[in-house]
Amino acid sequence: MHLLLVEDDHLVAQGLIRSLRQEGYSVEHSGTVKHALECLSSGEIELVILDLGLPDGDGSLVLKHIKAQKKVIPVVILTARGSIDDKVQGLDMGADDYLAKPFDPAELFARLRVASRRVNQTQSSLLQCGEVVIDSSAHTVTLNGESLTLPRKEYMLLKALMENQGRVQSKQQLENKLYQWGEEVGSNAIEVHIHHLRKKFPSDFIKTLRGIGYVVGKR
Amino acid sequence: MHLLLVEDDHLVAQGLIRSLRQEGYSVEHSGTVKHALECLSSGEIELVILDLGLPDGDGSLVLKHIKAQKKVIPVVILTARGSIDDKVQGLDMGADDYLAKPFDPAELFARLRVASRRVNQTQSSLLQCGEVVIDSSAHTVTLNGESLTLPRKEYMLLKALMENQGRVQSKQQLENKLYQWGEEVGSNAIEVHIHHLRKKFPSDFIKTLRGIGYVVGKR
DNA sequence: TATTTTCTTAAGTTTTCTTTAAGTTTCGCT
DNA sequence: AGCGAAACTTAAAGAAAACTTAAGAAAATA
C-alpha cells in the first residue's frame, strides 16, 4: 500500500518512515505542501498521513486538494494542534482520522489499518475465507487452525486476494500491489507465486478466470 | 440517518440521545447485546455507537456480528476502556473509530460526521436487467443470485448489451466494442458468442431483431 | 562470508477460448 | 408457398492464456 507521509520535522519523519515500512507500507515523504502535491499528482498514493504545520503553508491545503479529487484517499491528520476545536475543524474539512501529538505508534498503526482496509473495502483485519484465515495485523496465516509460514511475496499475494474476496483481480492489478512502482516484473512472476500458493492450500481455493484474473472465495 | 446507540448507562444514554437527535440523527437505543442484535436485524441501521461493557456480554459481540454482515455499517466504539491496547484491539476487530470516555461531545459528533459521509459515498457499480446482475468492478455475473463464470469475450459482449438496455445494437456496433480497431473479424464471431451466452441465460434474455441487431431488457 | 531461502526468468507443456467455416434453420417478402 | 437473406448451430483448427518446471539471481539469515 502506497502511503504519503507529509511531515516537516525530519527526526519524527525518519523514525516514522522506518516503522511504517516495517508495517508493510511503501512510503513517500514530503516536508512541504508543494512537494506533497507533486507526489499526489502521480496518482499512486492510496493513503496520507498529514501534519498541519508546514513551512510553506498549512497542511489543510493538501487536504483540500485531496478531497477535491475524484479518487478516494483517506487522510489521517497527525499534528501538534490537539484542542477539540482543531480536531473538529480537521475532521470537518474531510480528514478521516485525527491524532494529536504526542501519539502512540501502535494507535497510529491501528488507525492506519482501519483506513487501509477501507481502501480495500474489507471490514476487519481478520480476513477469513473458508478454512483460511489471515490476520493482517499480526501477519499470520492459518489453514484449518494450523499456522503456516508464507514467504513475503506469497503472503502479499494471498492478502491482496483475500482483501477482495469475490472480486476478480487481473494479473496487472496484482502486480501493482506486490511491486513498488519503481521496478516492473518482466515475466510471469505472479503465475509462479499463484502456483506455489496453490500447492499449500485446497486445490480450488484460488480460482482462475482465464483472460480476466484470479479470485478467492464467494462465488 | 438511522443510528443505533448501544450504551447501558442510562444517564449517559439519555444525554447522548438528546444531542444526537439535535444533530439530526434518528436514534435507536439498546442497553444490552441481545437488544442491539435485534435492532440490527431490521436492516435499517446505518451507523452504530458502541459501548463495550454491557450487562449481558461484551460489546465486541455486536461488533463481530456487524462486521460479519455484507452491508457496510460504520461502528464507533465509545467506552471507558482507554488504554492503547484496548484501542488497537477494538480497531483491529473492525471498528471504524474509537473514543475513550470521558469524551467531548463535539469530537464525537465530528467523528460521526466522518463516518456518515463515508456511508453516503459508498456505491458499487451494478448493472441489473431482470435476474441478471453484472458487477463490473468485481467482474462478476450473477443469474438469480447464482454466480457464473463467463469467458472474456462473452463477458464483454454481455456487458456491452447490458450497458445499453432497451437499445438495439447492430453486430457491427458490438464488434467495434469487442475488438480494437486494429484487428478484424472475418466471420460470424458475434453470432457464435451470442449463441454461447444464450445457452447460459433464460432463452428470451437476448432478443434478436432480424436485420437490425440484438437487445437486452426493457421492451 | 557462507548458507539457505525466496524470487524471477524463461522455455516447454497443457488447457481453454476464440475464430472460422460449412451446414441448417428461421424469417420476411413477393 | 417459395425464395433469398439473415441468423443459428456445430465442430474443429488456431491462437492465446495459464500451468509447470527448473535453474540462476537476489535476498535474507546465520
PDB file of N, CA, C and O in Angstrom, chain A residues 51-107:
ATOM      1  N   ASP A  51       0.679  16.226   8.468  1.00  0.00           N
ATOM      2  CA  ASP A  51       0.954  17.194   9.520  1.00  0.00           C
ATOM      3  C   ASP A  51       0.397  18.529   9.033  1.00  0.00           C
ATOM      4  O   ASP A  51       0.423  18.811   7.834  1.00  0.00           O
ATOM      5  N   LEU A  52      -0.123  19.338   9.956  1.00  0.00           N
ATOM      6  CA  LEU A  52      -0.750  20.581   9.503  1.00  0.00           C
ATOM      7  C   LEU A  52       0.226  21.739   9.383  1.00  0.00           C
ATOM      8  O   LEU A  52       0.140  22.554   8.478  1.00  0.00           O
ATOM      9  N   GLY A  53       1.182  21.812  10.311  1.00  0.00           N
ATOM     10  CA  GLY A  53       2.098  22.945  10.287  1.00  0.00           C
ATOM     11  C   GLY A  53       3.290  22.697   9.376  1.00  0.00           C
ATOM     12  O   GLY A  53       4.218  21.988   9.726  1.00  0.00           O
ATOM     13  N   LEU A  54       3.251  23.269   8.181  1.00  0.00           N
ATOM     14  CA  LEU A  54       4.343  23.059   7.231  1.00  0.00           C
ATOM     15  C   LEU A  54       5.002  24.391   6.903  1.00  0.00           C
ATOM     16  O   LEU A  54       4.365  25.449   7.022  1.00  0.00           O
ATOM     17  N   PRO A  55       6.269  24.353   6.504  1.00  0.00           N
ATOM     18  CA  PRO A  55       6.997  25.620   6.285  1.00  0.00           C
ATOM     19  C   PRO A  55       6.400  26.494   5.182  1.00  0.00           C
ATOM     20  O   PRO A  55       6.437  27.720   5.287  1.00  0.00           O
ATOM     21  N   ASP A  56       5.840  25.907   4.145  1.00  0.00           N
ATOM     22  CA  ASP A  56       5.355  26.745   3.042  1.00  0.00           C
ATOM     23  C   ASP A  56       3.835  26.853   2.953  1.00  0.00           C
ATOM     24  O   ASP A  56       3.270  27.071   1.889  1.00  0.00           O
ATOM     25  N   GLY A  57       3.161  26.640   4.062  1.00  0.00           N
ATOM     26  CA  GLY A  57       1.705  26.777   4.042  1.00  0.00           C
ATOM     27  C   GLY A  57       1.062  25.783   4.985  1.00  0.00           C
ATOM     28  O   GLY A  57       1.742  24.945   5.574  1.00  0.00           O
ATOM     29  N   ASP A  58      -0.246  25.868   5.099  1.00  0.00           N
ATOM     30  CA  ASP A  58      -0.923  24.984   6.025  1.00  0.00           C
ATOM     31  C   ASP A  58      -1.255  23.648   5.353  1.00  0.00           C
ATOM     32  O   ASP A  58      -1.581  23.604   4.161  1.00  0.00           O
ATOM     33  N   GLY A  59      -1.147  22.559   6.138  1.00  0.00           N
ATOM     34  CA  GLY A  59      -1.427  21.236   5.598  1.00  0.00           C
ATOM     35  C   GLY A  59      -2.846  21.107   5.079  1.00  0.00           C
ATOM     36  O   GLY A  59      -3.140  20.248   4.240  1.00  0.00           O
ATOM     37  N   SER A  60      -3.735  21.977   5.566  1.00  0.00           N
ATOM     38  CA  SER A  60      -5.123  21.875   5.112  1.00  0.00           C
ATOM     39  C   SER A  60      -5.236  22.113   3.606  1.00  0.00           C
ATOM     40  O   SER A  60      -6.185  21.656   2.966  1.00  0.00           O
ATOM     41  N   LEU A  61      -4.253  22.788   3.030  1.00  0.00           N
ATOM     42  CA  LEU A  61      -4.240  22.972   1.573  1.00  0.00           C
ATOM     43  C   LEU A  61      -4.135  21.612   0.883  1.00  0.00           C
ATOM     44  O   LEU A  61      -4.807  21.350  -0.112  1.00  0.00           O
ATOM     45  N   VAL A  62      -3.278  20.768   1.447  1.00  0.00           N
ATOM     46  CA  VAL A  62      -3.110  19.423   0.888  1.00  0.00           C
ATOM     47  C   VAL A  62      -4.413  18.643   1.030  1.00  0.00           C
ATOM     48  O   VAL A  62      -4.872  17.975   0.100  1.00  0.00           O
ATOM     49  N   LEU A  63      -5.011  18.759   2.213  1.00  0.00           N
ATOM     50  CA  LEU A  63      -6.266  18.065   2.471  1.00  0.00           C
ATOM     51  C   LEU A  63      -7.340  18.487   1.476  1.00  0.00           C
ATOM     52  O   LEU A  63      -8.023  17.649   0.871  1.00  0.00           O
ATOM     53  N   LYS A  64      -7.459  19.792   1.283  1.00  0.00           N
ATOM     54  CA  LYS A  64      -8.466  20.290   0.342  1.00  0.00           C
ATOM     55  C   LYS A  64      -8.223  19.729  -1.050  1.00  0.00           C
ATOM     56  O   LYS A  64      -9.150  19.308  -1.743  1.00  0.00           O
ATOM     57  N   HIS A  65      -6.981  19.723  -1.448  1.00  0.00           N
ATOM     58  CA  HIS A  65      -6.635  19.221  -2.777  1.00  0.00           C
ATOM     59  C   HIS A  65      -7.048  17.758  -2.929  1.00  0.00           C
ATOM     60  O   HIS A  65      -7.627  17.356  -3.936  1.00  0.00           O
ATOM     61  N   ILE A  66      -6.760  16.961  -1.904  1.00  0.00           N
ATOM     62  CA  ILE A  66      -7.093  15.530  -1.972  1.00  0.00           C
ATOM     63  C   ILE A  66      -8.598  15.331  -2.050  1.00  0.00           C
ATOM     64  O   ILE A  66      -9.100  14.543  -2.844  1.00  0.00           O
ATOM     65  N   LYS A  67      -9.320  16.072  -1.226  1.00  0.00           N
ATOM     66  CA  LYS A  67     -10.766  15.865  -1.171  1.00  0.00           C
ATOM     67  C   LYS A  67     -11.488  16.440  -2.386  1.00  0.00           C
ATOM     68  O   LYS A  67     -12.651  16.126  -2.628  1.00  0.00           O
ATOM     69  N   ALA A  68     -10.783  17.283  -3.140  1.00  0.00           N
ATOM     70  CA  ALA A  68     -11.386  17.807  -4.361  1.00  0.00           C
ATOM     71  C   ALA A  68     -11.275  16.787  -5.490  1.00  0.00           C
ATOM     72  O   ALA A  68     -11.975  16.869  -6.481  1.00  0.00           O
ATOM     73  N   GLN A  69     -10.366  15.808  -5.308  1.00  0.00           N
ATOM     74  CA  GLN A  69     -10.193  14.791  -6.342  1.00  0.00           C
ATOM     75  C   GLN A  69     -11.335  13.801  -6.313  1.00  0.00           C
ATOM     76  O   GLN A  69     -12.050  13.670  -5.337  1.00  0.00           O
ATOM     77  N   LYS A  70     -11.435  13.070  -7.404  1.00  0.00           N
ATOM     78  CA  LYS A  70     -12.473  12.058  -7.506  1.00  0.00           C
ATOM     79  C   LYS A  70     -12.085  10.807  -6.718  1.00  0.00           C
ATOM     80  O   LYS A  70     -12.893  10.198  -6.042  1.00  0.00           O
ATOM     81  N   LYS A  71     -10.804  10.472  -6.817  1.00  0.00           N
ATOM     82  CA  LYS A  71     -10.305   9.265  -6.150  1.00  0.00           C
ATOM     83  C   LYS A  71     -10.402   9.401  -4.624  1.00  0.00           C
ATOM     84  O   LYS A  71     -10.123  10.463  -4.082  1.00  0.00           O
ATOM     85  N   VAL A  72     -10.811   8.339  -3.971  1.00  0.00           N
ATOM     86  CA  VAL A  72     -10.945   8.354  -2.516  1.00  0.00           C
ATOM     87  C   VAL A  72      -9.617   7.993  -1.861  1.00  0.00           C
ATOM     88  O   VAL A  72      -9.143   6.877  -1.990  1.00  0.00           O
ATOM     89  N   ILE A  73      -9.013   8.965  -1.193  1.00  0.00           N
ATOM     90  CA  ILE A  73      -7.762   8.726  -0.473  1.00  0.00           C
ATOM     91  C   ILE A  73      -7.954   9.133   0.986  1.00  0.00           C
ATOM     92  O   ILE A  73      -8.149  10.311   1.271  1.00  0.00           O
ATOM     93  N   PRO A  74      -7.934   8.160   1.901  1.00  0.00           N
ATOM     94  CA  PRO A  74      -8.084   8.514   3.315  1.00  0.00           C
ATOM     95  C   PRO A  74      -6.913   9.362   3.792  1.00  0.00           C
ATOM     96  O   PRO A  74      -5.781   9.141   3.381  1.00  0.00           O
ATOM     97  N   VAL A  75      -7.227  10.322   4.642  1.00  0.00           N
ATOM     98  CA  VAL A  75      -6.200  11.195   5.206  1.00  0.00           C
ATOM     99  C   VAL A  75      -6.256  11.125   6.725  1.00  0.00           C
ATOM    100  O   VAL A  75      -7.317  11.317   7.320  1.00  0.00           O
ATOM    101  N   VAL A  76      -5.137  10.797   7.338  1.00  0.00           N
ATOM    102  CA  VAL A  76      -5.050  10.816   8.791  1.00  0.00           C
ATOM    103  C   VAL A  76      -4.212  12.021   9.179  1.00  0.00           C
ATOM    104  O   VAL A  76      -3.051  12.127   8.778  1.00  0.00           O
ATOM    105  N   ILE A  77      -4.816  12.929   9.924  1.00  0.00           N
ATOM    106  CA  ILE A  77      -4.073  14.104  10.364  1.00  0.00           C
ATOM    107  C   ILE A  77      -3.307  13.760  11.632  1.00  0.00           C
ATOM    108  O   ILE A  77      -3.841  13.123  12.543  1.00  0.00           O
ATOM    109  N   LEU A  78      -2.056  14.158  11.641  1.00  0.00           N
ATOM    110  CA  LEU A  78      -1.176  13.859  12.770  1.00  0.00           C
ATOM    111  C   LEU A  78      -0.462  15.157  13.083  1.00  0.00           C
ATOM    112  O   LEU A  78       0.426  15.580  12.336  1.00  0.00           O
ATOM    113  N   THR A  79      -0.874  15.786  14.174  1.00  0.00           N
ATOM    114  CA  THR A  79      -0.374  17.138  14.370  1.00  0.00           C
ATOM    115  C   THR A  79      -0.266  17.507  15.837  1.00  0.00           C
ATOM    116  O   THR A  79      -0.794  16.810  16.701  1.00  0.00           O
ATOM    117  N   ALA A  80       0.428  18.605  16.092  1.00  0.00           N
ATOM    118  CA  ALA A  80       0.589  19.056  17.468  1.00  0.00           C
ATOM    119  C   ALA A  80      -0.644  19.808  17.957  1.00  0.00           C
ATOM    120  O   ALA A  80      -0.846  19.966  19.154  1.00  0.00           O
ATOM    121  N   ARG A  81      -1.455  20.263  17.023  1.00  0.00           N
ATOM    122  CA  ARG A  81      -2.655  21.008  17.420  1.00  0.00           C
ATOM    123  C   ARG A  81      -3.695  20.039  17.965  1.00  0.00           C
ATOM    124  O   ARG A  81      -4.357  19.333  17.214  1.00  0.00           O
ATOM    125  N   GLY A  82      -3.851  20.035  19.291  1.00  0.00           N
ATOM    126  CA  GLY A  82      -4.643  18.960  19.892  1.00  0.00           C
ATOM    127  C   GLY A  82      -5.940  19.378  20.550  1.00  0.00           C
ATOM    128  O   GLY A  82      -6.588  18.569  21.200  1.00  0.00           O
ATOM    129  N   SER A  83      -6.355  20.622  20.357  1.00  0.00           N
ATOM    130  CA  SER A  83      -7.599  21.034  21.013  1.00  0.00           C
ATOM    131  C   SER A  83      -8.803  20.428  20.309  1.00  0.00           C
ATOM    132  O   SER A  83      -8.716  20.004  19.158  1.00  0.00           O
ATOM    133  N   ILE A  84      -9.906  20.387  21.029  1.00  0.00           N
ATOM    134  CA  ILE A  84     -11.131  19.854  20.443  1.00  0.00           C
ATOM    135  C   ILE A  84     -11.511  20.616  19.183  1.00  0.00           C
ATOM    136  O   ILE A  84     -11.858  20.033  18.164  1.00  0.00           O
ATOM    137  N   ASP A  85     -11.374  21.942  19.245  1.00  0.00           N
ATOM    138  CA  ASP A  85     -11.718  22.750  18.078  1.00  0.00           C
ATOM    139  C   ASP A  85     -10.885  22.371  16.862  1.00  0.00           C
ATOM    140  O   ASP A  85     -11.384  22.264  15.754  1.00  0.00           O
ATOM    141  N   ASP A  86      -9.586  22.167  17.101  1.00  0.00           N
ATOM    142  CA  ASP A  86      -8.714  21.758  15.998  1.00  0.00           C
ATOM    143  C   ASP A  86      -9.189  20.438  15.400  1.00  0.00           C
ATOM    144  O   ASP A  86      -9.257  20.268  14.188  1.00  0.00           O
ATOM    145  N   LYS A  87      -9.502  19.497  16.279  1.00  0.00           N
ATOM    146  CA  LYS A  87      -9.945  18.185  15.807  1.00  0.00           C
ATOM    147  C   LYS A  87     -11.213  18.290  14.972  1.00  0.00           C
ATOM    148  O   LYS A  87     -11.301  17.759  13.866  1.00  0.00           O
ATOM    149  N   VAL A  88     -12.187  18.993  15.530  1.00  0.00           N
ATOM    150  CA  VAL A  88     -13.465  19.129  14.820  1.00  0.00           C
ATOM    151  C   VAL A  88     -13.241  19.783  13.465  1.00  0.00           C
ATOM    152  O   VAL A  88     -13.752  19.321  12.443  1.00  0.00           O
ATOM    153  N   GLN A  89     -12.414  20.814  13.471  1.00  0.00           N
ATOM    154  CA  GLN A  89     -12.148  21.520  12.214  1.00  0.00           C
ATOM    155  C   GLN A  89     -11.478  20.592  11.205  1.00  0.00           C
ATOM    156  O   GLN A  89     -11.872  20.527  10.040  1.00  0.00           O
ATOM    157  N   GLY A  90     -10.482  19.860  11.669  1.00  0.00           N
ATOM    158  CA  GLY A  90      -9.763  18.944  10.786  1.00  0.00           C
ATOM    159  C   GLY A  90     -10.674  17.878  10.210  1.00  0.00           C
ATOM    160  O   GLY A  90     -10.664  17.609   9.006  1.00  0.00           O
ATOM    161  N   LEU A  91     -11.477  17.283  11.062  1.00  0.00           N
ATOM    162  CA  LEU A  91     -12.362  16.216  10.605  1.00  0.00           C
ATOM    163  C   LEU A  91     -13.420  16.767   9.648  1.00  0.00           C
ATOM    164  O   LEU A  91     -13.762  16.132   8.657  1.00  0.00           O
ATOM    165  N   ASP A  92     -13.911  17.952   9.950  1.00  0.00           N
ATOM    166  CA  ASP A  92     -14.950  18.518   9.089  1.00  0.00           C
ATOM    167  C   ASP A  92     -14.407  19.016   7.754  1.00  0.00           C
ATOM    168  O   ASP A  92     -15.152  19.191   6.802  1.00  0.00           O
ATOM    169  N   MET A  93     -13.109  19.199   7.699  1.00  0.00           N
ATOM    170  CA  MET A  93     -12.520  19.560   6.404  1.00  0.00           C
ATOM    171  C   MET A  93     -12.388  18.333   5.505  1.00  0.00           C
ATOM    172  O   MET A  93     -12.018  18.462   4.348  1.00  0.00           O
ATOM    173  N   GLY A  94     -12.619  17.188   6.062  1.00  0.00           N
ATOM    174  CA  GLY A  94     -12.583  15.996   5.214  1.00  0.00           C
ATOM    175  C   GLY A  94     -11.593  14.941   5.643  1.00  0.00           C
ATOM    176  O   GLY A  94     -11.502  13.889   5.020  1.00  0.00           O
ATOM    177  N   ALA A  95     -10.859  15.182   6.730  1.00  0.00           N
ATOM    178  CA  ALA A  95      -9.924  14.156   7.201  1.00  0.00           C
ATOM    179  C   ALA A  95     -10.703  12.936   7.679  1.00  0.00           C
ATOM    180  O   ALA A  95     -11.852  13.043   8.099  1.00  0.00           O
ATOM    181  N   ASP A  96     -10.071  11.774   7.597  1.00  0.00           N
ATOM    182  CA  ASP A  96     -10.727  10.545   8.015  1.00  0.00           C
ATOM    183  C   ASP A  96     -10.397  10.176   9.452  1.00  0.00           C
ATOM    184  O   ASP A  96     -11.116   9.416  10.091  1.00  0.00           O
ATOM    185  N   ASP A  97      -9.305  10.719   9.957  1.00  0.00           N
ATOM    186  CA  ASP A  97      -8.978  10.495  11.355  1.00  0.00           C
ATOM    187  C   ASP A  97      -8.047  11.620  11.792  1.00  0.00           C
ATOM    188  O   ASP A  97      -7.463  12.321  10.956  1.00  0.00           O
ATOM    189  N   TYR A  98      -7.922  11.771  13.095  1.00  0.00           N
ATOM    190  CA  TYR A  98      -7.138  12.884  13.622  1.00  0.00           C
ATOM    191  C   TYR A  98      -6.445  12.413  14.885  1.00  0.00           C
ATOM    192  O   TYR A  98      -7.094  11.960  15.830  1.00  0.00           O
ATOM    193  N   LEU A  99      -5.141  12.508  14.897  1.00  0.00           N
ATOM    194  CA  LEU A  99      -4.376  12.077  16.058  1.00  0.00           C
ATOM    195  C   LEU A  99      -3.474  13.235  16.480  1.00  0.00           C
ATOM    196  O   LEU A  99      -2.780  13.821  15.649  1.00  0.00           O
ATOM    197  N   ALA A 100      -3.509  13.550  17.789  1.00  0.00           N
ATOM    198  CA  ALA A 100      -2.698  14.664  18.269  1.00  0.00           C
ATOM    199  C   ALA A 100      -1.371  14.149  18.806  1.00  0.00           C
ATOM    200  O   ALA A 100      -1.303  13.074  19.400  1.00  0.00           O
ATOM    201  N   LYS A 101      -0.318  14.903  18.554  1.00  0.00           N
ATOM    202  CA  LYS A 101       0.987  14.580  19.127  1.00  0.00           C
ATOM    203  C   LYS A 101       0.988  15.033  20.583  1.00  0.00           C
ATOM    204  O   LYS A 101       0.421  16.075  20.876  1.00  0.00           O
ATOM    205  N   PRO A 102       1.648  14.337  21.481  1.00  0.00           N
ATOM    206  CA  PRO A 102       2.367  13.080  21.228  1.00  0.00           C
ATOM    207  C   PRO A 102       1.397  11.916  21.058  1.00  0.00           C
ATOM    208  O   PRO A 102       0.357  11.891  21.705  1.00  0.00           O
ATOM    209  N   PHE A 103       1.762  10.983  20.204  1.00  0.00           N
ATOM    210  CA  PHE A 103       0.852   9.872  19.926  1.00  0.00           C
ATOM    211  C   PHE A 103       1.592   8.558  20.155  1.00  0.00           C
ATOM    212  O   PHE A 103       2.824   8.530  20.212  1.00  0.00           O
ATOM    213  N   ASP A 104       0.843   7.504  20.309  1.00  0.00           N
ATOM    214  CA  ASP A 104       1.451   6.192  20.457  1.00  0.00           C
ATOM    215  C   ASP A 104       1.481   5.519  19.080  1.00  0.00           C
ATOM    216  O   ASP A 104       0.444   5.391  18.433  1.00  0.00           O
ATOM    217  N   PRO A 105       2.654   5.085  18.647  1.00  0.00           N
ATOM    218  CA  PRO A 105       2.759   4.490  17.310  1.00  0.00           C
ATOM    219  C   PRO A 105       1.772   3.341  17.099  1.00  0.00           C
ATOM    220  O   PRO A 105       1.175   3.230  16.037  1.00  0.00           O
ATOM    221  N   ALA A 106       1.557   2.537  18.135  1.00  0.00           N
ATOM    222  CA  ALA A 106       0.644   1.399  17.982  1.00  0.00           C
ATOM    223  C   ALA A 106      -0.753   1.880  17.611  1.00  0.00           C
ATOM    224  O   ALA A 106      -1.431   1.265  16.784  1.00  0.00           O
ATOM    225  N   GLU A 107      -1.176   2.982  18.208  1.00  0.00           N
ATOM    226  CA  GLU A 107      -2.503   3.503  17.879  1.00  0.00           C
ATOM    227  C   GLU A 107      -2.519   4.052  16.459  1.00  0.00           C
ATOM    228  O   GLU A 107      -3.457   3.798  15.697  1.00  0.00           O
TER     229      GLU A 107
END
